[in-house]
Coordinates of C-alpha atoms and ligand atoms in Angstrom, one line a residue:
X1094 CA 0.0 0.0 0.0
X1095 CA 0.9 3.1 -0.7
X1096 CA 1.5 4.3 3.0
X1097 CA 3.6 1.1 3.5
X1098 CA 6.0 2.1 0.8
X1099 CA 7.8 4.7 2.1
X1100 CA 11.3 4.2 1.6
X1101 CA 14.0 5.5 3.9
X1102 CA 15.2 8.0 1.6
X1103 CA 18.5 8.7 1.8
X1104 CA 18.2 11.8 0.5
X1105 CA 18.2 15.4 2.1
X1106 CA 19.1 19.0 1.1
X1107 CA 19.0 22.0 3.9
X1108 CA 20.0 24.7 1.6
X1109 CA 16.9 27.1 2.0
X1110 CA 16.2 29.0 -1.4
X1111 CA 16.3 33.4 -1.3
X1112 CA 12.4 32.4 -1.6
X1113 CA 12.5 30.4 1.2
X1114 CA 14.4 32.5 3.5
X1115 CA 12.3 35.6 2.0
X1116 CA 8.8 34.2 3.7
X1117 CA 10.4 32.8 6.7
X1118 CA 11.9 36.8 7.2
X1119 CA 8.4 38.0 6.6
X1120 CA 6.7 35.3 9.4
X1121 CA 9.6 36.0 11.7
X1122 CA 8.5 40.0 11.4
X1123 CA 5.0 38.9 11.5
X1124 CA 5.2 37.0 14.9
X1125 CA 7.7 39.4 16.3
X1126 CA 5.8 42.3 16.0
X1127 CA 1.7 40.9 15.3
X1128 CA 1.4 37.8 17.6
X1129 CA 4.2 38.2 20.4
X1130 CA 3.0 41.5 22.0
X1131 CA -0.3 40.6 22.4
X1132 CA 0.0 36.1 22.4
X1133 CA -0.5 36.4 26.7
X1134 CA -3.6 39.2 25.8
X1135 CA -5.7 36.4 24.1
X1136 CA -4.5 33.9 26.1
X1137 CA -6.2 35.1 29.0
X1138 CA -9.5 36.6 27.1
X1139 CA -10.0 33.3 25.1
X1140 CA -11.2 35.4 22.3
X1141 CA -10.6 33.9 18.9
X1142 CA -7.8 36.1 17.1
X1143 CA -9.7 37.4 14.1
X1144 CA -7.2 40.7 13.8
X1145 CA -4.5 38.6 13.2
X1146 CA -5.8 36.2 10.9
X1147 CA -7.2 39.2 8.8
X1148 CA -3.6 40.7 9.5
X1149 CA -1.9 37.7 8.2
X1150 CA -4.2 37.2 5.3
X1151 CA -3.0 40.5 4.3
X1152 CA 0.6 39.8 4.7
X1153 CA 0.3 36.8 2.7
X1154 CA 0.9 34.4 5.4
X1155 CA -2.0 31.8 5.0
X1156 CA -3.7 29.2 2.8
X1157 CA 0.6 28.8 1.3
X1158 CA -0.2 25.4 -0.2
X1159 CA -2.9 26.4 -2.2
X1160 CA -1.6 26.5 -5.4
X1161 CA -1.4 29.6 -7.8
X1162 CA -4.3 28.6 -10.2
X1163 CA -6.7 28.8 -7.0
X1164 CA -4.9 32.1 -6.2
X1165 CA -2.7 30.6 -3.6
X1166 CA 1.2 31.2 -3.9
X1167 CA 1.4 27.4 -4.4
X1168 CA 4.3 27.2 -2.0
X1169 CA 6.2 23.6 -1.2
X1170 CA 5.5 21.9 2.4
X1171 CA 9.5 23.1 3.3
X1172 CA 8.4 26.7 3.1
X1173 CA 5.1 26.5 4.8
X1174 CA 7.0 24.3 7.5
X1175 CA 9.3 27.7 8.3
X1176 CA 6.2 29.5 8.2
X1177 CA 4.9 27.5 10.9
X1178 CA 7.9 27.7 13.0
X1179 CA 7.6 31.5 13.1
X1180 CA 4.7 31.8 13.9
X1181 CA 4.4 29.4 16.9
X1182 CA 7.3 31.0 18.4
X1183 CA 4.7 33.8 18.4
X1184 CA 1.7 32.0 20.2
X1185 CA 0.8 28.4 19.4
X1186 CA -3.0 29.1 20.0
X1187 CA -2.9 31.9 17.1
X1188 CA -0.6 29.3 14.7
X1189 CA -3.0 26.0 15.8
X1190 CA -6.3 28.5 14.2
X1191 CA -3.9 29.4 11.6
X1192 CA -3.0 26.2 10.5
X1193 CA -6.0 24.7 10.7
X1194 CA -7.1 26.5 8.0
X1195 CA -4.5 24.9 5.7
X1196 CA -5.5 21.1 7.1
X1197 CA -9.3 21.8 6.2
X1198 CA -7.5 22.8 2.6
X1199 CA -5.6 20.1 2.5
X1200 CA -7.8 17.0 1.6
X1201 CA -9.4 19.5 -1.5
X1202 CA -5.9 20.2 -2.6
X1203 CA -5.4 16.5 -2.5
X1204 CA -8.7 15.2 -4.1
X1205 CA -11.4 18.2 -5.3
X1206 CA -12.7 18.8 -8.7
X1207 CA -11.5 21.7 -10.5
X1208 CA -14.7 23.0 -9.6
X1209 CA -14.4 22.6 -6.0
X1210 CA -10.6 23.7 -5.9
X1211 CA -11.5 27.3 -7.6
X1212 CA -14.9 27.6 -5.5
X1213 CA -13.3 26.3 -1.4
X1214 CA -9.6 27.3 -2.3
X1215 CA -10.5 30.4 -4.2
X1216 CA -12.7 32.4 -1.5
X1217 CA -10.1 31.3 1.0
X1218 CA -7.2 33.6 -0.9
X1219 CA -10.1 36.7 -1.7
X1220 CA -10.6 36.9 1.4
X1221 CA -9.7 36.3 5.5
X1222 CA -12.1 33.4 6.0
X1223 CA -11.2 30.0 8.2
X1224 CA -12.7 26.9 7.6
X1225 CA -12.3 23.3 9.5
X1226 CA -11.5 19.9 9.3
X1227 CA -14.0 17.2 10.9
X1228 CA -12.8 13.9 11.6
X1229 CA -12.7 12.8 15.1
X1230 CA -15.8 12.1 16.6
X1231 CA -16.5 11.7 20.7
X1232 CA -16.5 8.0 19.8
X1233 CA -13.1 8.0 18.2
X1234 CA -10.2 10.2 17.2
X1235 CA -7.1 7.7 17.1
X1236 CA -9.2 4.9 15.2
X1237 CA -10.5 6.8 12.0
X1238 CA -12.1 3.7 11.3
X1239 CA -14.4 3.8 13.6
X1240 CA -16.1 6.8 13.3
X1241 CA -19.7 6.7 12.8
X1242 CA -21.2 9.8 10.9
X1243 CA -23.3 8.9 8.0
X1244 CA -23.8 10.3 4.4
X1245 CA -26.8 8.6 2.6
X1246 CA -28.0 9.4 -0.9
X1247 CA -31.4 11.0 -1.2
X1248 CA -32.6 12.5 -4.6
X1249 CA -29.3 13.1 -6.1
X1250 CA -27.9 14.9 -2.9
X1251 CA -26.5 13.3 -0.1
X1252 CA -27.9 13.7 3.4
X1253 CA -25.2 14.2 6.6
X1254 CA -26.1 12.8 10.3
X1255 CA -23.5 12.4 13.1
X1256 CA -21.7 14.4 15.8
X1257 CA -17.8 15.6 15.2
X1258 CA -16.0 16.6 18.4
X1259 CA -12.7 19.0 19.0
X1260 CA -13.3 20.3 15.4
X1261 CA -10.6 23.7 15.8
X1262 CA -12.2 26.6 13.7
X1263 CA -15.4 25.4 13.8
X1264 CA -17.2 28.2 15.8
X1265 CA -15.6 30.7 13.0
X1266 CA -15.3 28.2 9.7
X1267 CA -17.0 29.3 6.0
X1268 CA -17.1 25.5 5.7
X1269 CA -15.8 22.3 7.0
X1270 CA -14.1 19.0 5.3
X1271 CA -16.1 16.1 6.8
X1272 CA -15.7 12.5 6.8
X1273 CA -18.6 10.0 6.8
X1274 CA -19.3 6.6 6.4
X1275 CA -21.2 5.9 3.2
X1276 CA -21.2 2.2 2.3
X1277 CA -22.0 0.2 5.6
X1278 CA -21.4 -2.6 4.2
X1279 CA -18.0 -2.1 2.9
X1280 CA -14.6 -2.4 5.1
X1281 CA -14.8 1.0 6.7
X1282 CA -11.4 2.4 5.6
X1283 CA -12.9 1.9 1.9
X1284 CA -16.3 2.8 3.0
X1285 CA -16.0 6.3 3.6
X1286 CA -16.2 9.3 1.5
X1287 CA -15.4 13.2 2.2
X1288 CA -17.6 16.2 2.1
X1289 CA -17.1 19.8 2.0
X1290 CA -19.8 21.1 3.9
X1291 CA -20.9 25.1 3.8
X1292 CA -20.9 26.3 7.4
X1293 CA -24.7 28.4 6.8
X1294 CA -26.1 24.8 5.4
X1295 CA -29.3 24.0 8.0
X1296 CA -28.8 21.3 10.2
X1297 CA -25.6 22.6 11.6
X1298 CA -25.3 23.1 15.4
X1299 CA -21.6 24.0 16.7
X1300 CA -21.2 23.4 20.9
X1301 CA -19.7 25.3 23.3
X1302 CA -16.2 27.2 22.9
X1303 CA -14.1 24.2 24.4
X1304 CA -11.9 25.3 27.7
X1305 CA -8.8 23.5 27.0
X1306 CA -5.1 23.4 29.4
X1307 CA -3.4 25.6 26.8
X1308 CA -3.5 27.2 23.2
X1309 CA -6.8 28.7 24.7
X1310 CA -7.7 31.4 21.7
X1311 CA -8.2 28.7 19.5
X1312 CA -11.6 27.7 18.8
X1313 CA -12.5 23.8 19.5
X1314 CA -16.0 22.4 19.4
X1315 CA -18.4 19.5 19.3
X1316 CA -20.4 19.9 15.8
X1317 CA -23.8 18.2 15.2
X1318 CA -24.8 17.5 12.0
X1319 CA -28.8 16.8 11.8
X1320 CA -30.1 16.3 8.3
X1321 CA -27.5 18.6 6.3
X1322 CA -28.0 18.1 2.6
X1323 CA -24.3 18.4 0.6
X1324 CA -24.9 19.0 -3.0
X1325 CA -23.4 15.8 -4.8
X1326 CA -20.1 18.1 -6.4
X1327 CA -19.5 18.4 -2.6
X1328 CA -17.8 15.0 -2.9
X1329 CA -13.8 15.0 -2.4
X1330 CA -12.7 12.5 -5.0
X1331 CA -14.4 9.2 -5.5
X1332 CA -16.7 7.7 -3.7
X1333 CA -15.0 4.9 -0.7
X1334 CA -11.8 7.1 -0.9
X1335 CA -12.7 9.6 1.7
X1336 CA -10.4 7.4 4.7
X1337 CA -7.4 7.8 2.5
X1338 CA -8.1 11.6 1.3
X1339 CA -7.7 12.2 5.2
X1340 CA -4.9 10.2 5.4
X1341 CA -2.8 12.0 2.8
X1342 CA -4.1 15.5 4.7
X1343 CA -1.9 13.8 7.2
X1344 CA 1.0 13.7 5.0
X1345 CA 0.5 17.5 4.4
X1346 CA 0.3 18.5 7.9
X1347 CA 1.7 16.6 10.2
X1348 CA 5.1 18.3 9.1
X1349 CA 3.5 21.8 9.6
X1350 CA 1.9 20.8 13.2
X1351 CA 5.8 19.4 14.2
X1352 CA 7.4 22.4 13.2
X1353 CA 4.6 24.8 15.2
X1354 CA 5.9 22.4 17.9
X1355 CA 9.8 23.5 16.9
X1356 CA 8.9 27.2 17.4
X1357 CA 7.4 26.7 20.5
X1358 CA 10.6 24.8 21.5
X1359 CA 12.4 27.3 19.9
X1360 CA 10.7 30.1 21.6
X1361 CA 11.6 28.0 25.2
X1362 CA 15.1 28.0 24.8
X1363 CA 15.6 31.4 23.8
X1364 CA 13.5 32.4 27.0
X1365 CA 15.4 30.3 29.4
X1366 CA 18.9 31.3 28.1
X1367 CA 17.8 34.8 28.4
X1368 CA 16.6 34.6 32.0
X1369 CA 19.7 32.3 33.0
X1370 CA 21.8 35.2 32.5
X1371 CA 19.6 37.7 33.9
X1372 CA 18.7 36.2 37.4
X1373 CA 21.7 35.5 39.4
X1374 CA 21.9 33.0 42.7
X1375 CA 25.2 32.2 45.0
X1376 CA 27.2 35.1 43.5
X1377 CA 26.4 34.5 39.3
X1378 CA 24.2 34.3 36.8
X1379 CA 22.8 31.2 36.8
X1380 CA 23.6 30.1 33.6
X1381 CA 27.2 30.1 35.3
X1382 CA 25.6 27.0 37.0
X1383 CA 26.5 23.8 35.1
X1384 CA 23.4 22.3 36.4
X1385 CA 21.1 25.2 34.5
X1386 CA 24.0 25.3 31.6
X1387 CA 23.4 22.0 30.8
X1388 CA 19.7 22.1 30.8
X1389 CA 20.0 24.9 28.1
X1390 CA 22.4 22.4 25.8
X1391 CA 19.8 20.1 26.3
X1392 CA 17.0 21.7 25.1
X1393 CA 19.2 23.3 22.0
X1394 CA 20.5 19.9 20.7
X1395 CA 16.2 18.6 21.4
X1396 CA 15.1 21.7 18.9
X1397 CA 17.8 21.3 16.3
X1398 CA 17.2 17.4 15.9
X1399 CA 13.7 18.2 16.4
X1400 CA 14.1 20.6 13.2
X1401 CA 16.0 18.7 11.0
X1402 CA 13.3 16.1 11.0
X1403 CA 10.6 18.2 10.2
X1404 CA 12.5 19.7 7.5
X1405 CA 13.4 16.1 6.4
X1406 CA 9.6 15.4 6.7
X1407 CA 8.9 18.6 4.8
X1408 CA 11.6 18.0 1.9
X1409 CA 10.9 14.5 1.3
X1410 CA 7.0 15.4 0.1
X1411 CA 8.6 18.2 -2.0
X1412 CA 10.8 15.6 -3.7
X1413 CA 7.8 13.8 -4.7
X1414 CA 8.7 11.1 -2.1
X1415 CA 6.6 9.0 0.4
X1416 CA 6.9 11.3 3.4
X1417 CA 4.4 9.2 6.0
X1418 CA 7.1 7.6 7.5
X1419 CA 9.3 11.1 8.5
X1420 CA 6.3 12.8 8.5
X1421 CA 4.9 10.6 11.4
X1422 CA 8.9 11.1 12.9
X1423 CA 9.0 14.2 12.9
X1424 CA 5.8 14.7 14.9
X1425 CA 6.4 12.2 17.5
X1426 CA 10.3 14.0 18.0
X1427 CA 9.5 17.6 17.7
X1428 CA 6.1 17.5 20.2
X1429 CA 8.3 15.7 23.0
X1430 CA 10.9 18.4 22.6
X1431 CA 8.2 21.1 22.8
X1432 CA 6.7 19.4 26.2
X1433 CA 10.2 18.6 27.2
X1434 CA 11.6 22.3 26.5
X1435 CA 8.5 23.9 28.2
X1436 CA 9.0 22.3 31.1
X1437 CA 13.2 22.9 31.3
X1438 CA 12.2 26.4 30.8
X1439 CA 9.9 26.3 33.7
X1440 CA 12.7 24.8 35.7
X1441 CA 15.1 27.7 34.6
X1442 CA 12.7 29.8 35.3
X1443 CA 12.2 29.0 38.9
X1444 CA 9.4 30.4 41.2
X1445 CA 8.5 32.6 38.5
X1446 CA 8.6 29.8 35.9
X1447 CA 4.9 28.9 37.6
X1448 CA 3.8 32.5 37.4
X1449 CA 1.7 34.1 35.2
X1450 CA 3.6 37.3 34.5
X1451 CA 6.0 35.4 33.0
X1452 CA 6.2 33.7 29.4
X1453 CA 6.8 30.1 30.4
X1454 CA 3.8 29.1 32.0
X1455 CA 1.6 29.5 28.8
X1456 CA 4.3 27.7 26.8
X1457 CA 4.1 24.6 29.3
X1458 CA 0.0 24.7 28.8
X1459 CA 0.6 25.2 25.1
X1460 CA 3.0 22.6 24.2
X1461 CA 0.8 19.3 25.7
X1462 CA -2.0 19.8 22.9
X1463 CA 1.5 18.7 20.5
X1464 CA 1.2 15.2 21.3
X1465 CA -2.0 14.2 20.9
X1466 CA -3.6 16.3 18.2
X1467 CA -3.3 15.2 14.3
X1468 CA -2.0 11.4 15.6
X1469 CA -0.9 11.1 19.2
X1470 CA 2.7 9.8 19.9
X1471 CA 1.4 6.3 20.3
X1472 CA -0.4 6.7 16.5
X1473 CA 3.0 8.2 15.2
X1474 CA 4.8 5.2 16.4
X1475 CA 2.0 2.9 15.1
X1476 CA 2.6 4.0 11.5
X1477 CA 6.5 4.1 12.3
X1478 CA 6.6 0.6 13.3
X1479 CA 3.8 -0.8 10.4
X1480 CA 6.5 1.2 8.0
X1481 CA 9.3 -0.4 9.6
X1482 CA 8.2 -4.5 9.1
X1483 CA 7.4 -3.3 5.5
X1484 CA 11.2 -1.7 5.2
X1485 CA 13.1 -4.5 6.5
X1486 CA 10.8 -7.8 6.1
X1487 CA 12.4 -10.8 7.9
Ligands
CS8_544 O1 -6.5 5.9 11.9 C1 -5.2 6.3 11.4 C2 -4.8 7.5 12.1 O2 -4.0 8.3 11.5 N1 -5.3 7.9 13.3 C3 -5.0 9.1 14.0 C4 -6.0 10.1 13.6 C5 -5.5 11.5 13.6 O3 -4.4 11.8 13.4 N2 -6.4 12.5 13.8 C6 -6.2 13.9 13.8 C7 -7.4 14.6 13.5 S1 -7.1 16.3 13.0 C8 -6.5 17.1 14.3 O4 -6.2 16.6 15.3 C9 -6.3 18.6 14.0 S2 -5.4 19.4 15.2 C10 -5.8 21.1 15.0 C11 -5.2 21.7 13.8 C12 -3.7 21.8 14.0 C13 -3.2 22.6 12.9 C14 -3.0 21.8 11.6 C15 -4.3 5.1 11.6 C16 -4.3 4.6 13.1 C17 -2.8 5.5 11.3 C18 -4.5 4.0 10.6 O5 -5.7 3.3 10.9 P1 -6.1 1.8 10.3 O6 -7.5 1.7 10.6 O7 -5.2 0.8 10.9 O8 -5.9 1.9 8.8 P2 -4.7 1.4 7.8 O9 -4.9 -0.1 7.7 O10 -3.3 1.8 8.3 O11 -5.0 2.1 6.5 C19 -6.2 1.8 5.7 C20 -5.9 2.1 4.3 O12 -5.5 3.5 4.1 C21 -4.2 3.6 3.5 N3 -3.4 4.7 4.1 C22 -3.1 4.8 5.4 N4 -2.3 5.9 5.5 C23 -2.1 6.5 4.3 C24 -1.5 7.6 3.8 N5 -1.5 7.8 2.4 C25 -2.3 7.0 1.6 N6 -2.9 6.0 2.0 C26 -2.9 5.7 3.4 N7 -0.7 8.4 4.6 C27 -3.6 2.3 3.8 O13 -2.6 2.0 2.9 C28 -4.8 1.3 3.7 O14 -5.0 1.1 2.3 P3 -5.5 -0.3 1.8 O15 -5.7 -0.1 0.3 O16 -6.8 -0.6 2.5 O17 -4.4 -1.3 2.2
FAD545 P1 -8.2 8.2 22.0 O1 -8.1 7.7 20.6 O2 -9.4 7.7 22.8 O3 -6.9 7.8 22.7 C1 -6.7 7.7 24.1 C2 -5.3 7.2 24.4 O4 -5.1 5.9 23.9 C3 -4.2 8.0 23.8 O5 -3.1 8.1 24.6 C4 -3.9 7.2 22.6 O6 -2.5 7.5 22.1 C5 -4.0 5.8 23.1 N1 -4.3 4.9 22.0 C6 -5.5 4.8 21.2 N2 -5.4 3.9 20.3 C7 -4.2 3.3 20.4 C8 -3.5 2.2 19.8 N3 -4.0 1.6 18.7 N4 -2.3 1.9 20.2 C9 -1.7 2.6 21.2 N5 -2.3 3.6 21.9 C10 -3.5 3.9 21.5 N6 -9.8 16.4 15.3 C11 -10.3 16.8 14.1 O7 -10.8 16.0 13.3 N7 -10.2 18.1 13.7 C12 -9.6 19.1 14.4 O8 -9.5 20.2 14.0 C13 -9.1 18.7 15.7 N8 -8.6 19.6 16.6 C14 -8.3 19.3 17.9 C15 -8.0 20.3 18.8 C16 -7.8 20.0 20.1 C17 -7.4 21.1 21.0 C18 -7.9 18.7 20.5 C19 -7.8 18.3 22.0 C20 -8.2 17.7 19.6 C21 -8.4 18.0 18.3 N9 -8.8 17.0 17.4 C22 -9.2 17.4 16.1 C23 -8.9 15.6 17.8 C24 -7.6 14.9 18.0 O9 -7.0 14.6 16.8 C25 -7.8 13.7 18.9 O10 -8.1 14.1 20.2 C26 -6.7 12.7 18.8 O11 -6.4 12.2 17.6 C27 -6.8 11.6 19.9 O12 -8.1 11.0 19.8 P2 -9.0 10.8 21.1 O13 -9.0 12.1 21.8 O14 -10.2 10.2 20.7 O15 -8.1 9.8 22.0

């Protein structure tokens, strides 16, 4: 299968092109001056960050992937992956409703019509709307196959019933991508097909604003949907292919999602380093300590490997190359080092590591949410290890 033939590729390249470092300069900017002065602002008010997404839409800082016949700048998953990193660095919660946006694009870019590329994609790149991607349901969220939402045929259209749960954007989206069962009586990875779904279609009803540890200005609900009649171009592809249109999503983001986690690591380790030599104890700077010395080294070597994967994950899907297998790598390495650099910078930090004046605190809540949205660690190391029999059969 197609998933099981990724081959360890010895290949790699890290030179970034003057294009390349060109948008990462521009996100850097962005999250320096747009998302870090006010990130701890909508962290406590909750409220869904609007002004920068319209701010960013401006700058030319979402829907990347899209490519330019949809109005997109088409970029390659390398680029959006630096992107990514800058803009986590800035706030996670304002990169998670950023990003999201490109994951509900992703499965169209993958599999829509012509039709359905220039109508979704297009309105996306006119103008500052979010949309959503609806998979996991309260029932299941690591085993796609089980989920249970249903699309029937009735008259020509198809008719959507079932409940999706933790859907980010979905209190703000212009539509969603949705995956539903449509042949019972087929296997269901081969018996599901995907939707796009207009958000003002009746028979919608979005839940409460989710209260979650960390990333709290993003926008996660439960979504019903009773009765909602999709138009039959709404189909993603064919028929029974909807399991492995979200699949190869997947592919597509799981390198953006581990390099959000990079800039949050990132963002860590500069803010410890910088405090270590600030705050002295016993006559020093801290950082003087070889106990709080090495912690730093620690979490720099974490966020370079960290790095280096994603931009292997990234690259390898530009080359045209099976990327599940780095892709899946890359998250399961860069979300520990976010979780694992959050909480050395809290340690740096001290006392005021716990505090809420400080930046570390939010970075510790934010990080968590790394491994166990798109795939928890255990999933990554699922399709690591199913790769792995397939690469090196006894
Ligand atoms: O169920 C799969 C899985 O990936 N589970 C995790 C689910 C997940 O990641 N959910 C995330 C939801 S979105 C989210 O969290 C958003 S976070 C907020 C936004 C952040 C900003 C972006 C699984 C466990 C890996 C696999 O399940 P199985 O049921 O065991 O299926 P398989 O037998 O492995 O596969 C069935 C068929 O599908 C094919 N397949 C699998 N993977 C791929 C890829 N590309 C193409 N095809 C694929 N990657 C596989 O080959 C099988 O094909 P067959 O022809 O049937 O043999
Ligand atoms: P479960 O699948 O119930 O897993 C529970 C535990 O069991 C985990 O530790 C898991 O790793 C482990 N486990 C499960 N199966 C196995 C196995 N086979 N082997 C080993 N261990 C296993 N989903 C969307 O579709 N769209 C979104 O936009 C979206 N955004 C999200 C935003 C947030 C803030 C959150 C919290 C979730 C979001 N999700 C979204 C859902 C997310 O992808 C799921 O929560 C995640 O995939 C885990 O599914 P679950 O919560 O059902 O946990």
């Amino acid at each position: 299968s197609e998933a099981s033939e990724a081959d360890a590729s010895p290949q790699v390249s890290f030179g970034l092109s003057d294009e390349q470092q060109g948008i990462q300069d521009l996100a850097r900017r962005f999250a320096r001056t747009e998302i870090v002065p006010v990130a701890a602002e909508y962290d406590q008010s909750m409220a869904y960050p609007w002004p920068v997404i319209r701010k960013a839409h401006e700058a030319g800082l979402l829907n990347l992937h899209v490519p330019e016949k949809y109005g997109g700048p088409g970029l390659g998953l390398l680029s959006c992956a630096l992107v990514s990193e800058e803009i986590a660095y800035g706030c996670t919660g304002i990169q998670t409703a950023m990003e999201a946006i490109g994951l509900a694009e992703a499965p169209v870019i993958v599999a829509g019509s012509e039709e359905l590329k220039m109508k979704y994609l297009g309105r996306m790149t006119e103008e500052p709307l979010v949309a959503a991607y609806g998979v996991t349901e309260p029932g299941a969220g690591s085993d796609v196959a089980g989920i249970r939402t249903t699309a029937r045929k009735e008259g020509g259209s198809w008719v959507l019933n079932g409940t999706k749960m933790w859907i980010t954007n979905a209190g703000h989206a212009n539509w969603f991508f949705v995956l539903a069962r449509t042949d019972s009586s087929a296997k269901p990875t081969s018996g599901m097909t995907g939707f796009v779904v207009d958000a003002d279609s009746p028979g919608i009803h979005l839940g409460k604003k989710e209260i979650n540890m960390g990333q709290r200005c993003s926008d996660t609900r439960m979504v019903t949907f009773e009765n909602v009649v999709v138009p039959p171009e709404n189909v993603l592809g064919r028929e029974g292919d909807g399991f492995k249109i979200a699949m190869k999503a997947f592919d597509i983001t799981r390198p953006l999602v581990s390099s959000a986690a990079v800039g949050l690591a990132q963002r860590a380790l500069e803010e410890a380093v910088r405090y270590a030599q600030e705050r002295r104890t016993m006559g020093k700077p801290i950082i003087e300590h070889q106990a709080v010395a090495f912690m730093l080294a620690d979490m720099a070597i974490q966020t370079e490997a960290a790095r280096n994967l994603v931009w292997k994950s990234a690259w390898t899907k530009d080359a045209g190359l099976p990327n599940t297998f780095y892709a899946s790598m890359a998250k399961t390495l860069a979300s520990r080092t976010a979780v694992e650099n959050a909480n050395l910078a809290v340690q740096v930090f001290g006392g005021a590591g716990f505090n809420t004046e400080y930046p570390v605190e939010k970075l510790y809540r934010d990080a968590k949410i790394f491994e166990l949205y798109e795939g928890t660690s255990q999933i990554q190391r699922l399709v690591i290890s199913r790769t792995l029999a397939a690469l090196y059969p006894a």
